[in-house]
XYZ file of C-alpha atoms in Angstrom:
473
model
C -70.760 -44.283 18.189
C -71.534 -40.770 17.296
C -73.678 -40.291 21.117
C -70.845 -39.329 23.686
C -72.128 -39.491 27.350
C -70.398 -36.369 28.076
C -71.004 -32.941 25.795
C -67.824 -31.119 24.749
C -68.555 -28.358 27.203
C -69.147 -30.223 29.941
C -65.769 -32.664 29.277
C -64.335 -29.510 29.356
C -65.593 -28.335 32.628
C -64.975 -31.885 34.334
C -61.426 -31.628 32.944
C -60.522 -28.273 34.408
C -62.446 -28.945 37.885
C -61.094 -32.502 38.675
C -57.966 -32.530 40.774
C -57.685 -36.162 40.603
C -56.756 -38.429 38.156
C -59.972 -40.525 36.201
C -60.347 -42.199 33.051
C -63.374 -40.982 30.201
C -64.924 -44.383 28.746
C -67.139 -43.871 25.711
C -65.577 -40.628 24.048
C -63.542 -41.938 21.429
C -65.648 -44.459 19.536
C -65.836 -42.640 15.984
C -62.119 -41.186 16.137
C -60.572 -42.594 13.025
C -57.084 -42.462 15.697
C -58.416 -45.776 17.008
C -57.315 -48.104 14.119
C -53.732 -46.664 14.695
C -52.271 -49.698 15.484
C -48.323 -50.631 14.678
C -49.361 -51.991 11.421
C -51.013 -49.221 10.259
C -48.678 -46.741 10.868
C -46.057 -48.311 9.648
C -47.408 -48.715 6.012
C -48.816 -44.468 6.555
C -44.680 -43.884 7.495
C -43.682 -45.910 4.171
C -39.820 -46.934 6.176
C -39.431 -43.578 7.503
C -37.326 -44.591 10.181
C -37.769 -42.664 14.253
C -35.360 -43.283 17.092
C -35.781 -45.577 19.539
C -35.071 -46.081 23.317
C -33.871 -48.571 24.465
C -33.302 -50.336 28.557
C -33.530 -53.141 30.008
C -36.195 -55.552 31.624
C -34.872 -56.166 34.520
C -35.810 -53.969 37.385
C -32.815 -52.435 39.688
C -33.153 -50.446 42.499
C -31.738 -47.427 40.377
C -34.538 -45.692 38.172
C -33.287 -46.398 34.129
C -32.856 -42.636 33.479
C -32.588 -41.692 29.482
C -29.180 -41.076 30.050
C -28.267 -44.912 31.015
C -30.758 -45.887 27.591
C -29.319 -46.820 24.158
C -30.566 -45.982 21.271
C -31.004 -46.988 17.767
C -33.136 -45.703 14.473
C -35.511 -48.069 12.977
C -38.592 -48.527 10.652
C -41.831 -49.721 13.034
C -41.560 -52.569 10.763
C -38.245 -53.558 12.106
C -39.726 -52.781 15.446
C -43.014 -55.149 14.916
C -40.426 -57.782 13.740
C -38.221 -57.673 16.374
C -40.734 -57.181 18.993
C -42.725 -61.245 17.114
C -38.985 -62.594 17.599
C -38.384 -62.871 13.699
C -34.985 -64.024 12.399
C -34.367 -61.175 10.029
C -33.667 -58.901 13.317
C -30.456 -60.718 13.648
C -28.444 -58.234 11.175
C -31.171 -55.035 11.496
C -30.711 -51.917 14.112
C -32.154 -54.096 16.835
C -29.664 -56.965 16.510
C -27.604 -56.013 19.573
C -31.034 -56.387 21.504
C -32.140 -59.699 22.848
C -36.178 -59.075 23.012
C -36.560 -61.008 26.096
C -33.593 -58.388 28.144
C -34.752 -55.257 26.403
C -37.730 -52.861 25.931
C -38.027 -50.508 23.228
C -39.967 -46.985 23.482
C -40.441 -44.468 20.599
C -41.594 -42.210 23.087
C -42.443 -37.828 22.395
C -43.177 -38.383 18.804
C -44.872 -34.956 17.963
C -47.541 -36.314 15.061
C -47.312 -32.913 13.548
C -43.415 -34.053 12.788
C -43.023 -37.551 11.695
C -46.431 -37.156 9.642
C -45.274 -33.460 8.378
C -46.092 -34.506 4.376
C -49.484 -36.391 5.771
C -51.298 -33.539 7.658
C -54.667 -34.878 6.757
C -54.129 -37.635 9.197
C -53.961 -34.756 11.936
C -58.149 -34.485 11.736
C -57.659 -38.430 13.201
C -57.245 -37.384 16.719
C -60.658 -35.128 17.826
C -59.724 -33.225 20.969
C -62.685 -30.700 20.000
C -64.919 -33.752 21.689
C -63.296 -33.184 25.446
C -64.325 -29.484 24.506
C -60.750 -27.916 22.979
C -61.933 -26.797 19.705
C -59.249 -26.994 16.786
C -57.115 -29.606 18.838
C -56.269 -32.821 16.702
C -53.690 -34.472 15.901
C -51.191 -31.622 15.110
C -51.259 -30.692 18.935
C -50.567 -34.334 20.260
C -47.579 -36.755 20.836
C -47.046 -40.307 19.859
C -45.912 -43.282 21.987
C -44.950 -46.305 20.660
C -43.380 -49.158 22.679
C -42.818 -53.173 23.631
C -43.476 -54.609 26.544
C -41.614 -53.303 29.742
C -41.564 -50.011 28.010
C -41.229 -47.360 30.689
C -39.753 -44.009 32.081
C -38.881 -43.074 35.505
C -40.786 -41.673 37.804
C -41.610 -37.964 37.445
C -43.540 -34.863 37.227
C -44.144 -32.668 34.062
C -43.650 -28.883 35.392
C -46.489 -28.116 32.857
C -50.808 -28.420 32.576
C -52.434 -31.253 32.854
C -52.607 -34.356 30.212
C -55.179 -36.393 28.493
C -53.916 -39.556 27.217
C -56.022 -42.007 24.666
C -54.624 -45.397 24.848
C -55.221 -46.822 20.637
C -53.294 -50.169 21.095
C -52.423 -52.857 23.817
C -52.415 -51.934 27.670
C -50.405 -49.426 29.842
C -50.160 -49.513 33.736
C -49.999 -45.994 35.235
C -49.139 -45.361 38.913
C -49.953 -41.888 39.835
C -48.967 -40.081 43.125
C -50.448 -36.839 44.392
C -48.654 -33.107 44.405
C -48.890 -33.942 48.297
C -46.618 -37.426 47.790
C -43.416 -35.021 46.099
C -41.048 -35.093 49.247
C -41.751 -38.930 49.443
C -40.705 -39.240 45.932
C -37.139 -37.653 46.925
C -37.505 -34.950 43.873
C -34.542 -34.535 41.699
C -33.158 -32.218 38.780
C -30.637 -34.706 37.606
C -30.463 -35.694 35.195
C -31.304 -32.278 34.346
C -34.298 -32.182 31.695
C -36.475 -28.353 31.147
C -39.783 -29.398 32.995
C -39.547 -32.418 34.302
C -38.864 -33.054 37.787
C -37.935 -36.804 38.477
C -37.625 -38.961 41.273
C -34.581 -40.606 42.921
C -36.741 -43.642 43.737
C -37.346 -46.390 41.578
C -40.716 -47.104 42.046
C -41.197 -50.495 40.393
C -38.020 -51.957 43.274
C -37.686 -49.190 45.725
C -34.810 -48.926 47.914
C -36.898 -48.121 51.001
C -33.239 -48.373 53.003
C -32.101 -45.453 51.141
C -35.318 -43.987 50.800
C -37.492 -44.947 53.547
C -40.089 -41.957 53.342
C -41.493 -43.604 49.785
C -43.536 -45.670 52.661
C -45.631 -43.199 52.831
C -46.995 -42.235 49.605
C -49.752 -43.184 47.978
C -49.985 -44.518 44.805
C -53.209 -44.546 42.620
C -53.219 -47.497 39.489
C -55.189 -47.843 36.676
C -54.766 -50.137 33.549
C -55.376 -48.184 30.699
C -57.016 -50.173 28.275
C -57.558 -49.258 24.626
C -60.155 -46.632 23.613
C -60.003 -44.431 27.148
C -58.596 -41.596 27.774
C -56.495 -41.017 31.060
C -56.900 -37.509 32.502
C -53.476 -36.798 34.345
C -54.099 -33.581 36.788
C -51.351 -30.669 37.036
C -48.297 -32.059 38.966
C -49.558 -35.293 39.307
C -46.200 -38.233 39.321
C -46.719 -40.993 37.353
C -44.619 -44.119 36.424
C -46.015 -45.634 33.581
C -45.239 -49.048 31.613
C -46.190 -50.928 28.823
C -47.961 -54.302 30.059
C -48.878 -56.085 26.320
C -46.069 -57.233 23.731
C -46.880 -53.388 21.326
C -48.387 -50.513 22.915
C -49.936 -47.235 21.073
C -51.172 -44.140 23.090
C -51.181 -40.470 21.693
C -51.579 -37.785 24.513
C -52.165 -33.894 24.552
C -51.149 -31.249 27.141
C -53.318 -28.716 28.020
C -51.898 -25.443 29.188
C -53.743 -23.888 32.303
C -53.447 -20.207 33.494
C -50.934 -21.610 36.723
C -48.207 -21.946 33.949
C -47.131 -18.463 33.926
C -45.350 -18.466 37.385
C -44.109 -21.848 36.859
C -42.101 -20.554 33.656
C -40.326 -18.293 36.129
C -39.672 -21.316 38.401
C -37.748 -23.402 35.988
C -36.195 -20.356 34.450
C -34.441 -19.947 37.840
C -33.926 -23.958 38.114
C -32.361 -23.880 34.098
C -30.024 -20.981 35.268
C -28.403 -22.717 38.652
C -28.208 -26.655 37.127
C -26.472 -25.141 34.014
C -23.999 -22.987 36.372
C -23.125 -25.250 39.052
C -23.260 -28.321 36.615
C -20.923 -26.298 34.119
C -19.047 -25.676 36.688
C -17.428 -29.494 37.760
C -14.472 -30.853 36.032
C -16.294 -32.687 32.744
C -13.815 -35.698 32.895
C -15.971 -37.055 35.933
C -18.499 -38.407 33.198
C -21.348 -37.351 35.069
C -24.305 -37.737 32.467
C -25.999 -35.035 34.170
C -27.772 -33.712 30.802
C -30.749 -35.612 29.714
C -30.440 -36.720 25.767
C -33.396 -34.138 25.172
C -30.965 -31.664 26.458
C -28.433 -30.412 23.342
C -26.392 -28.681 25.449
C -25.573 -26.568 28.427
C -26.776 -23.217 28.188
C -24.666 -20.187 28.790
C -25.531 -17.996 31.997
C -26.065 -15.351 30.069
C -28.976 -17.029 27.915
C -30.078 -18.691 30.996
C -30.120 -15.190 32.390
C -32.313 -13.870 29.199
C -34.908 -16.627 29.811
C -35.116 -15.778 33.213
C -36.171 -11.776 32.612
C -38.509 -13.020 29.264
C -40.052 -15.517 32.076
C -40.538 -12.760 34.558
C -41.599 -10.439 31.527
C -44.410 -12.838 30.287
C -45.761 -13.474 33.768
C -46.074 -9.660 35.294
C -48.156 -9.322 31.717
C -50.248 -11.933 32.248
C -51.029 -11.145 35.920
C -51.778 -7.437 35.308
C -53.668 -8.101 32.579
C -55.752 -10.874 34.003
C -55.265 -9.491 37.727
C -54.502 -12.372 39.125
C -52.846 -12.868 42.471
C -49.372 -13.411 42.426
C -49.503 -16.558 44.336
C -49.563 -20.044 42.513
C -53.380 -20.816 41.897
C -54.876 -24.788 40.718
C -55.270 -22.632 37.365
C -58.137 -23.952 35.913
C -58.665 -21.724 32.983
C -57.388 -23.025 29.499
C -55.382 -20.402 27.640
C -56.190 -20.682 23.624
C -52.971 -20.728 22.363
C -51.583 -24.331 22.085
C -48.686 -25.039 24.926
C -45.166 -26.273 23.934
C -44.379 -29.592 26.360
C -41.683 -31.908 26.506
C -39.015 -32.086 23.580
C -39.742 -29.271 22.468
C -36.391 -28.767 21.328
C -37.732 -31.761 18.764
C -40.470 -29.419 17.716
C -37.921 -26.093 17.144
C -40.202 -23.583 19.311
C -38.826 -20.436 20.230
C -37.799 -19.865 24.270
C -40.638 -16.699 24.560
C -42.801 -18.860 23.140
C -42.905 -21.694 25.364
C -44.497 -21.867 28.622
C -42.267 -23.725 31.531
C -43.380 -24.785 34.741
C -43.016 -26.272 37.869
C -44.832 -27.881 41.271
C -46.039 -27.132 43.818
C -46.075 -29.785 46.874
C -49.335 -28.185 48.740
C -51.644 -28.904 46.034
C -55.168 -28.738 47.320
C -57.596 -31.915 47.862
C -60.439 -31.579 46.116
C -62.989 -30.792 48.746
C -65.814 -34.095 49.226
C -68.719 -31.267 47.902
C -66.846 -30.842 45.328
C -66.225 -34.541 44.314
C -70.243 -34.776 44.377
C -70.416 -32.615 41.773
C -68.606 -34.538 39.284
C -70.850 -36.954 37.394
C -68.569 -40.203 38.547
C -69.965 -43.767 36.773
C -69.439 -45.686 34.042
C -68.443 -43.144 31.426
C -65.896 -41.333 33.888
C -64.047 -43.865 36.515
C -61.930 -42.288 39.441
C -58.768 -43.536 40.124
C -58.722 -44.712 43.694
C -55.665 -45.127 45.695
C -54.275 -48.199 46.763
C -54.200 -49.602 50.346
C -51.173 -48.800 51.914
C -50.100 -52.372 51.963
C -49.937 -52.394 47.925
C -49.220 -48.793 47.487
C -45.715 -49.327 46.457
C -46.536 -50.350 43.162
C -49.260 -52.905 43.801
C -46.302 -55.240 45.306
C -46.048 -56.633 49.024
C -43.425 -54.510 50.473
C -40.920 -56.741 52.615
C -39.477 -54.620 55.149
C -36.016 -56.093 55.398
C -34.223 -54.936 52.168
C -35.712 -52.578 49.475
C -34.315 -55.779 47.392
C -37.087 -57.385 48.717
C -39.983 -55.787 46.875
C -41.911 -57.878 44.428
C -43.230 -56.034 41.179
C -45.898 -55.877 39.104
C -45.729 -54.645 35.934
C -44.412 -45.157 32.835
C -44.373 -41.428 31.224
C -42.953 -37.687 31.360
C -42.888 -34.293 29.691
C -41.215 -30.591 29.209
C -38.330 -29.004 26.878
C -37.216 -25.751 25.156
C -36.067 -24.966 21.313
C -33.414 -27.217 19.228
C -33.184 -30.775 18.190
C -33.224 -33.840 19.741
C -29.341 -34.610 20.325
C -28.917 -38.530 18.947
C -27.220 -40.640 21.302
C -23.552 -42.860 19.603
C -24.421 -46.120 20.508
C -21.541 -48.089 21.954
C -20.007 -50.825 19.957
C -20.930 -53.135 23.085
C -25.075 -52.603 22.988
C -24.690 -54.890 26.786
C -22.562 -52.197 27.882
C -23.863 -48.986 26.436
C -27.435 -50.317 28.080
C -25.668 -50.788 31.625
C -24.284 -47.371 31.828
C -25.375 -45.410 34.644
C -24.990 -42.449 36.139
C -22.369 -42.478 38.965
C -24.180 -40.986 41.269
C -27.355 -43.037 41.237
C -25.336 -46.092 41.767
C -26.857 -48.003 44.910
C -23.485 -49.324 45.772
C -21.544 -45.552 46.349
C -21.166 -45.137 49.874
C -20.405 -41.472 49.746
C -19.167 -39.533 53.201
C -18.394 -36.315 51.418
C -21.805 -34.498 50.047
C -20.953 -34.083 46.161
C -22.676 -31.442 43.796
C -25.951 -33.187 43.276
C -26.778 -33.394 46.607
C -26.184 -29.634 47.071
C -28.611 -29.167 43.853
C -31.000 -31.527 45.220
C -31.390 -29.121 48.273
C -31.121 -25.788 46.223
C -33.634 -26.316 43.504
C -35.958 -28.290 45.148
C -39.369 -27.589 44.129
C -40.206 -25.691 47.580
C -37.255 -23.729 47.469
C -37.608 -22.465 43.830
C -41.154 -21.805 44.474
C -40.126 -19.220 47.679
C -36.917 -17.867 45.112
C -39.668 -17.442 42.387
C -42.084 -15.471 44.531
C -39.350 -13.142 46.142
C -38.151 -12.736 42.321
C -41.427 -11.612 41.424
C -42.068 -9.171 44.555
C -38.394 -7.567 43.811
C -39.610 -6.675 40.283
C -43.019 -5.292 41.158
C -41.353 -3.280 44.061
């Protein structure tokens, strides 16, 4: 158990070479992490209770965004029951939920919080092993879900990820940097760092969004004791496939950050002003539950110039080019991700990022060096006939797609806001937003289209660049 097939330093140097998603097989075997099953943390959390999402099994042709989610706070051992089907569910927090109509994901569970009073159990989780010295448990997130557990499609704006599946089996569909304008990028719902995708890609729409055709999607089935490694700006859609799932995951920062904190600086500052900006009776859930609040301009305006501050450091320090690089360097101060308003960092102190659509291919010479086998197994793209999420794509209706059996990141400083579930649970799980509805024939462009154009992850790259030229001039 003790013999890896990989040495820290060269786990490390795979890591920050590959460009392509692969998963590590034989690294984990003595990490005391992988008897973290449900049962076992529930009897470490004693009935602390954590918040739950909630959504629906069946599939639409409308990603479930967090903002059309319930959710409810529970013990994992009201989870574990509800999740087996047992009676005494029928007057606890899950009682509105019919298991066989409704998932349940506690998803972005920072281990260093909900174990705060238990910090010996950080030394469970051994990033030092994939060569990041002094990363455990403290530095990495906990997922927790039932089957059909998922998120939409998206992008984290930040690093790369590894991800060490502990309990039952996850299905991740990943699709290149190269794939984004097939993916039909969006900012809304609106969450720091994450840039999601308009498509549902477990039942695309290919009417509405016919370009998805072409992208490539690359599956694996994550089974318990490997560990996924998720390039930078890699999409992925990820579900649970097996009745409880457990995965904990770590973000590593990389040197390409910098500029991408100016990037979603600029995108904060024009969602939050032209969002602010509509009449709020519309009931346009345009602020994902992660999301407090609307920022002012003026602190959007702060983060902006402590963005551009932080970055012109870096670069002259480093003397780096100012262009966007495949930054393969770690930096050795631990990155902030997703939530992070959960974890209470401070906006200076966070690194934000974004994507950039011509990511490079790694080159075939350099795919020969990397030791490929049994211990580290690429994940290959699909043939284009199962691309779209392993299904047969039937080109009369995107209605037509059959499915197979997701994931995502980023946030600034404050708490997580709790969503008031509705006294109807059927109808606070069928809210969506208005203007993903599949059935709005719209002739007039509305707001979110505009924004869809304006911070589009090309365009906010060019702003960002002829930002950063004004302030060297």
């Amino acid at each position: 158990e003790d013999v890896k097939p990989f040495t820290p330093e060269k786990t490390k140097e795979i890591v920050m070479s590959l460009q392509q998603p692969a998963v590590f097989c034989n690294m984990v075997g003595n990490w005391p992490a992988l008897h973290w099953n449900v049962e076992y943390l529930s009897a470490v959390l004693e009935g602390k209770t954590i918040q739950f999402r909630l959504g629906l099994k069946t599939v639409d042709l409308v990603p479930q965004f967090e903002t059309s989610c319930s959710y409810v706070e529970a013990t994992l051992e009201e989870f574990l029951a509800w999740s087996c089907g047992q009676p005494s569910c029928l007057s606890g927090p899950f009682s509105c939920y019919d298991y066989s109509k409704y998932w349940a994901y506690a998803d972005y569970k920072y281990i260093a919080r909900i174990f705060e009073d238990k910090p010996e159990i950080f030394q469970d989780v051994r990033w030092s092993d994939f060569g990041f010295p002094g990363r455990s448990g403290k530095e990495s997130t906990l997922w927790i879900g039932s089957e059909g557990a998922n998120t939409p499609c998206h992008l984290d704006s930040y690093g790369c990820n590894l991800v060490l599946q502990v309990q039952g089996r996850k299905r991740w569909h990943l699709f290149p940097p190269g794939d984004t304008s097939f993916l039909y990028p969006t900012r809304i719902p609106y969450e720091e760092s994450s840039i999601f995708s308009k498509v549902n890609v477990a039942n695309p729409d290919l009417k509405r969004f016919p370009e998805f055709r072409n992208s490539t999607a690359h599956v694996v089935t994550l089974s318990p004791g490997q560990v996924l490694f998720v390039p930078r700006h890699w999409w992925h859609y990820v579900e649970s496939i097996d009745p409880v799932t457990v995965s904990i995951n770590s973000w590593i920062e990389l040197d390409a950050d910098h500029e991408a904190r100016v990037e979603e600086a600029i995108t904060r500052m024009l969602v939050c002003a032209i969002k602010s900006a509509e009449n709020p009776s519309d009931g346009d859930l345009w602020l994902n539950p992660t999301e407090v609040e609307a920022t002012s301009h003026e602190i959007n305006l702060q983060y902006l110039n402590k963005a551009v501050s932080a970055y012109l450091k870096e670069t002259s320090v480093s003397g780096q080019a100012s262009s966007s690089s495949s930054g393969a360097k770690q930096r050795t101060n631990t990155s902030c991700k997703r939530k992070r308003r959960e974890a209470g960092c401070e906006p200076e102190s966070c690194t934000l990022l974004t994507q950039e659509s011509d990511f490079p291919a790694p080159k075939a010479e350099e795919l020969q060096k990397i030791p490929f086998g049994p211990h580290l197994i690429q994940v290959l793209p699909q043939s284009h006939k199962t691309s779209v999420v392993g299904a047969v794509a039937v080109e009369s209706d995107g209605r037509d797609l059959l499915h197979e059996n997701e994931e995502h990141f980023g946030k600034l400083q404050c708490k997580r806001k709790r969503l008031l579930m509705s006294n109807d649970c059927e109808a606070a799980a069928h809210q969506m937003d208005s203007d993903c509805s599949p059935c709005t024939s719209q002739t007039a462009l509305s707001t979110n289209d505009l924004l869809d154009c304006l911070v589009n992850p090309r365009v906010i790259s060019l702003v960002a660049q002829l930002l950063l030229e004004r302030m060297r001039v």
